[in-house]
Coordinates of C-alpha atoms in Angstrom, one line a residue:
X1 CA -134.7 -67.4 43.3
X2 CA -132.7 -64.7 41.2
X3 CA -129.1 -65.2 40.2
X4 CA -126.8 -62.7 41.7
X5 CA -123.8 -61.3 38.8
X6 CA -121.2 -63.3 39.1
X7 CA -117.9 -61.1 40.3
X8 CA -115.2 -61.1 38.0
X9 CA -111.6 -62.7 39.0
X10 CA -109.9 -61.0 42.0
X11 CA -107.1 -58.4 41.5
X12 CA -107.8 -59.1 37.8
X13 CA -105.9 -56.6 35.5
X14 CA -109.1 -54.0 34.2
X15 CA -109.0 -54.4 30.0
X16 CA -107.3 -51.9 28.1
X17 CA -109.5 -49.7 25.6
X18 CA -108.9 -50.5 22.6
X19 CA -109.3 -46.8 21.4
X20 CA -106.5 -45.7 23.3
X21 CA -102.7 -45.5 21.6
X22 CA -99.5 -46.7 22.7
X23 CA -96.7 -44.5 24.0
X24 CA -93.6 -44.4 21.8
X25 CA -89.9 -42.9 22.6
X26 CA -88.2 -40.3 20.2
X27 CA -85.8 -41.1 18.2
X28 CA -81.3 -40.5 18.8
X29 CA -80.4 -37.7 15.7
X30 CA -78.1 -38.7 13.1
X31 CA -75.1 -37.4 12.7
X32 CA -74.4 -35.1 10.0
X33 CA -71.4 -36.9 7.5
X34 CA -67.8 -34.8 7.7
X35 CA -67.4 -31.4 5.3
X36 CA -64.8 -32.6 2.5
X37 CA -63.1 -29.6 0.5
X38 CA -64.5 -30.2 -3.1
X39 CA -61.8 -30.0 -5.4
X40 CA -61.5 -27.6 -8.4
X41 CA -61.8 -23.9 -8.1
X42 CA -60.4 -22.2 -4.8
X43 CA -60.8 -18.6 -3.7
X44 CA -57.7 -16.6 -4.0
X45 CA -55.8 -16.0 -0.8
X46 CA -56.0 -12.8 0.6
X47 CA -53.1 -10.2 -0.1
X48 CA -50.8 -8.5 1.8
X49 CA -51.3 -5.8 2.7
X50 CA -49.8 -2.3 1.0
X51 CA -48.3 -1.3 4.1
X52 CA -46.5 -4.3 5.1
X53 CA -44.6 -4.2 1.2
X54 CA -43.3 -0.9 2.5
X55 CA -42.2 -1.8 6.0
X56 CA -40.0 -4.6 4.2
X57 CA -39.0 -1.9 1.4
X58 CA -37.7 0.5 4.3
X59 CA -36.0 -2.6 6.1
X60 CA -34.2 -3.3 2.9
X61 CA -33.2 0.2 2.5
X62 CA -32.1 1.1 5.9
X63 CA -29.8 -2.1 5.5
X64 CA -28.1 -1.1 2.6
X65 CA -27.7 2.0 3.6
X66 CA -25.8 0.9 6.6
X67 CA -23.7 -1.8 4.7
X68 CA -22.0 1.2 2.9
X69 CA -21.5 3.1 5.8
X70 CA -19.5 0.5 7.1
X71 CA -17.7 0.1 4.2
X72 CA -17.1 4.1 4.0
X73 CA -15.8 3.7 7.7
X74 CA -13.7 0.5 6.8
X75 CA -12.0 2.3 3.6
X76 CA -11.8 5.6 5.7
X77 CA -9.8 3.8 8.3
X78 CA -7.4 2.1 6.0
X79 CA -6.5 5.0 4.7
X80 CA -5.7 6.9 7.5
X81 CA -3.3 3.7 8.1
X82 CA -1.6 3.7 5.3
X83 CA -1.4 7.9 5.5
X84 CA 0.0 6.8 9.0
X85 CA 2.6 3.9 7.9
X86 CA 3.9 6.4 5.5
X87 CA 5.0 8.9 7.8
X88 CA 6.6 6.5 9.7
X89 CA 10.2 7.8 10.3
X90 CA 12.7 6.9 7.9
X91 CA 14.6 4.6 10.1
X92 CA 12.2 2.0 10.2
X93 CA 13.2 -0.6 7.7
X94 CA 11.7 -0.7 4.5
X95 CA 9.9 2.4 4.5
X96 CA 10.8 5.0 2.2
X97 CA 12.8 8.3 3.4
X98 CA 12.5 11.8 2.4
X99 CA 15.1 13.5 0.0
X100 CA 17.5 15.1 1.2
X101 CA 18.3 19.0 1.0
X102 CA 21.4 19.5 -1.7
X103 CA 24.3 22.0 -0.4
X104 CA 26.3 23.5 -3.4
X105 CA 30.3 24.7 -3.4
X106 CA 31.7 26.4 -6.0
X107 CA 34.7 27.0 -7.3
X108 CA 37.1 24.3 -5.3
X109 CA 40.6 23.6 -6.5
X110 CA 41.9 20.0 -6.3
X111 CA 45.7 19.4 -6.6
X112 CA 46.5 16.2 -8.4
X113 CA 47.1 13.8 -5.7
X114 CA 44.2 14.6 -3.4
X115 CA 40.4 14.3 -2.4
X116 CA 37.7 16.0 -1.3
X117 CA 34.9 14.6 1.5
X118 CA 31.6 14.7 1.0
X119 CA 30.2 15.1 5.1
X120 CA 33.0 18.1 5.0
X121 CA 31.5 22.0 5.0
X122 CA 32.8 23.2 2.9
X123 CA 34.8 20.4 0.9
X124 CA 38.6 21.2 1.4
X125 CA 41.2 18.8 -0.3
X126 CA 42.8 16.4 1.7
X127 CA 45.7 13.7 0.9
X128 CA 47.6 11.3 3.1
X129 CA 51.6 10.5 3.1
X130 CA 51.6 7.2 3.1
X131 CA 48.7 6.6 0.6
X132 CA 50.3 6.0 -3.1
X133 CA 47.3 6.9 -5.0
X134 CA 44.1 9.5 -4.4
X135 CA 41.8 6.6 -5.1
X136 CA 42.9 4.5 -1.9
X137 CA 42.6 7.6 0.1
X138 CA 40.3 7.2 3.2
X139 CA 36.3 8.5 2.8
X140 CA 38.3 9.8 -1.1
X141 CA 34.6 10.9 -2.2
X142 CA 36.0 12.6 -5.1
X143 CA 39.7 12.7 -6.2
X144 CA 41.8 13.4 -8.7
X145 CA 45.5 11.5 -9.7
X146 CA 47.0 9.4 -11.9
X147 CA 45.6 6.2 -13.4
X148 CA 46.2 3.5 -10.9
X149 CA 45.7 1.2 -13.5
X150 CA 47.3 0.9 -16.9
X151 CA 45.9 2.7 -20.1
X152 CA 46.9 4.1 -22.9
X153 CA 45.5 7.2 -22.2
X154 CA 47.9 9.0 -19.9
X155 CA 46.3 11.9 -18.6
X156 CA 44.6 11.9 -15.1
X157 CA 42.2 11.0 -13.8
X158 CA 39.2 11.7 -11.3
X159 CA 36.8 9.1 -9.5
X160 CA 35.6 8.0 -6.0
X161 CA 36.8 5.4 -3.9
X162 CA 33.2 3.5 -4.4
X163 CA 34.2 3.0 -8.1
X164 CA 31.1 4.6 -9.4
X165 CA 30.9 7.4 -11.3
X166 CA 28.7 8.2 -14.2
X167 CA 29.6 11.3 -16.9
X168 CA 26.0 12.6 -17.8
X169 CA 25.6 12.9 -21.8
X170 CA 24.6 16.6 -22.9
X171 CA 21.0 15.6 -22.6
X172 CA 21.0 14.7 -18.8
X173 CA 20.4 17.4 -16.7
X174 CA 21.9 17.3 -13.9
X175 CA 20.0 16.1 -10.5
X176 CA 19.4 13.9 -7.7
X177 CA 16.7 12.0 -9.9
X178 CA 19.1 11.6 -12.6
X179 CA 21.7 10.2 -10.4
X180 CA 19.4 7.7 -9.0
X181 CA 18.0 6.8 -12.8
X182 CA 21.3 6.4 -14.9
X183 CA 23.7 3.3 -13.9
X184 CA 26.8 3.8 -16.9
X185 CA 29.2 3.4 -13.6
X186 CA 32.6 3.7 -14.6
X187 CA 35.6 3.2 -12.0
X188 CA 37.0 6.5 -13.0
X189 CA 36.9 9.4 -15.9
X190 CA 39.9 10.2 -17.6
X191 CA 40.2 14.3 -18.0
X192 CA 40.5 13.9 -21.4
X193 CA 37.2 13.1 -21.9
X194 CA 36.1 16.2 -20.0
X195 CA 35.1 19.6 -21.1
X196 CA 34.3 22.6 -19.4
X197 CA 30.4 22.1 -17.8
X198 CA 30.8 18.4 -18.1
X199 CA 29.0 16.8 -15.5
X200 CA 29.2 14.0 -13.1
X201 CA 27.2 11.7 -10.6
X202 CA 29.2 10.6 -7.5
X203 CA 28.4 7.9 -5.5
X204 CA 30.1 7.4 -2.1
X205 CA 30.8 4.3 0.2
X206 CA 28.8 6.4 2.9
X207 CA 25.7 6.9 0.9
X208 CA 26.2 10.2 -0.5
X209 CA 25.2 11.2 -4.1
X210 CA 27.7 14.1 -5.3
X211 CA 27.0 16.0 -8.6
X212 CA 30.5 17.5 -10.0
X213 CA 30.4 20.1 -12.4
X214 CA 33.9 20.2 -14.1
X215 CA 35.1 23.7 -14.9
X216 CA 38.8 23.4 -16.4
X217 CA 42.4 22.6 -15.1
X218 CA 45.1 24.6 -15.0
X219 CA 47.3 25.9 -17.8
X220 CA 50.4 24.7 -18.8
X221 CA 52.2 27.8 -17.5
X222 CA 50.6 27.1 -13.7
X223 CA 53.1 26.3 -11.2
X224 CA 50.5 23.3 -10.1
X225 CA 48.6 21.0 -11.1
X226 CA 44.7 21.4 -10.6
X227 CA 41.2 21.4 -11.2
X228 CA 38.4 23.5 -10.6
X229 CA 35.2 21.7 -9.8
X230 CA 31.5 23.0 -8.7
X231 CA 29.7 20.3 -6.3
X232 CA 26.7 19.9 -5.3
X233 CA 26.1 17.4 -2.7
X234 CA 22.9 15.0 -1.2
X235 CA 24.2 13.6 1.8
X236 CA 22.8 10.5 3.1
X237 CA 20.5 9.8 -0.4
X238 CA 20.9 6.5 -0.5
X239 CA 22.0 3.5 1.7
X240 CA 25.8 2.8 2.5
X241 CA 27.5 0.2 0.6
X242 CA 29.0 -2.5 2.1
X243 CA 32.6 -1.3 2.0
X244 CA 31.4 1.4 4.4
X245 CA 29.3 -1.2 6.9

């Protein structure tokens, strides 16, 4: 009898060609290693730009410009303070006051024995009974009388109760500035050491500043006893002294 093939093993896996290749799975990519900044050579930064240099130039300006204006306004604004403080009236203490006006007499006669006042218009000559000298007269601006006090030399004299007088040298012109510069005083001026023009700065107890202009005395043959005397007067020039306060 003929053999039959015999069947291969049951649910037997069928062989594998051996032509046919074997299925592979692609490879992860690498990553790349980190940049790192070679040293050496650089490129330049970029400049700035030509329009931003003069922004910052104008800025500048503009800010100087105002910084002097505000210093223009701050000086003009101390000025006008000080122009202020010095028209400040003059009886404010400590500030300065205005010269007065001078008011001129001529020709006034003075017995011996009496005094003329400063604040009077015009001057007339005054004296008081119970008063035994011209120099202890009351407000006795200018007088003229005996020496209170010894000397040798006996002839009269003239003075102010303040006890300063100053005879100007030939060289002083007489004036309110040169009363206020020269400070000779003398208690009193003896007429023999006057001439005719001589002049003299007065300064009163009540602030006034007197210029006398001597211009003789009378003769021997005059029934009294006088002197002529030109004044010129600044009332109020200067403060009052302490015998007056």
């Amino acid at each position: 009898t003929a053999r039959l093939p015999h069947p291969g093993p049951a649910g037997g896996t069928p062989a594998q060609s051996p032509g046919a290749p074997g299925y592979r799975h692609p490879a992860p990519p690498q990553p790349y290693p980190p940049y790192i900044q070679p040293y050496g050579w650089q490129p330049p930064k970029p400049k700035r730009s030509v329009g931003r240099k003069i922004a910052i130039g104008a800025a500048v300006g503009i800010a100087l410009l105002w910084g002097a204006g505000c210093v223009s306004v701050l000086s003009r604004l101390g000025d006008s303070t000080d122009d202020s403080s010095s028209r400040t009236p003059a009886g404010a203490s400590g500030q300065h006051r205005p010269d007065p006006k001078p008011v001129s007499f001529k020709g006034i006669n003075i017995p011996r024995g009496y005094w003329v006042r400063f604040a009077d218009s015009p001057p007339k000559p005054t004296d008081e009974q119970n008063t035994s000298n011209a120099s202890f007269g009351k407000n006795a601006d200018f007088y003229y009388d005996d020496d209170p006090d010894y000397s040798e030399d006996q002839t009269p004299v003239v003075g102010t109760a303040g006890d300063k007088v100053v005879l100007l040298n030939n060289a002083e012109h007489g004036s309110l500035a040169t009363c206020r510069r020269v400070t000779r005083y003398a208690e009193n001026i003896h007429l023999s050491q006057l001439s005719k023009g001589s002049q003299i700065c007065v300064h009163t107890v009540s602030g006034h500043i007197g210029l006398v202009t001597y211009r003789g005395a009378a003769g021997r043959s005059s029934p009294s006893d006088y002197i002529t005397v030109d004044l010129t007067v600044w009332r109020n020039a200067e403060p009052a002294s302490d015998d007056e306060q």
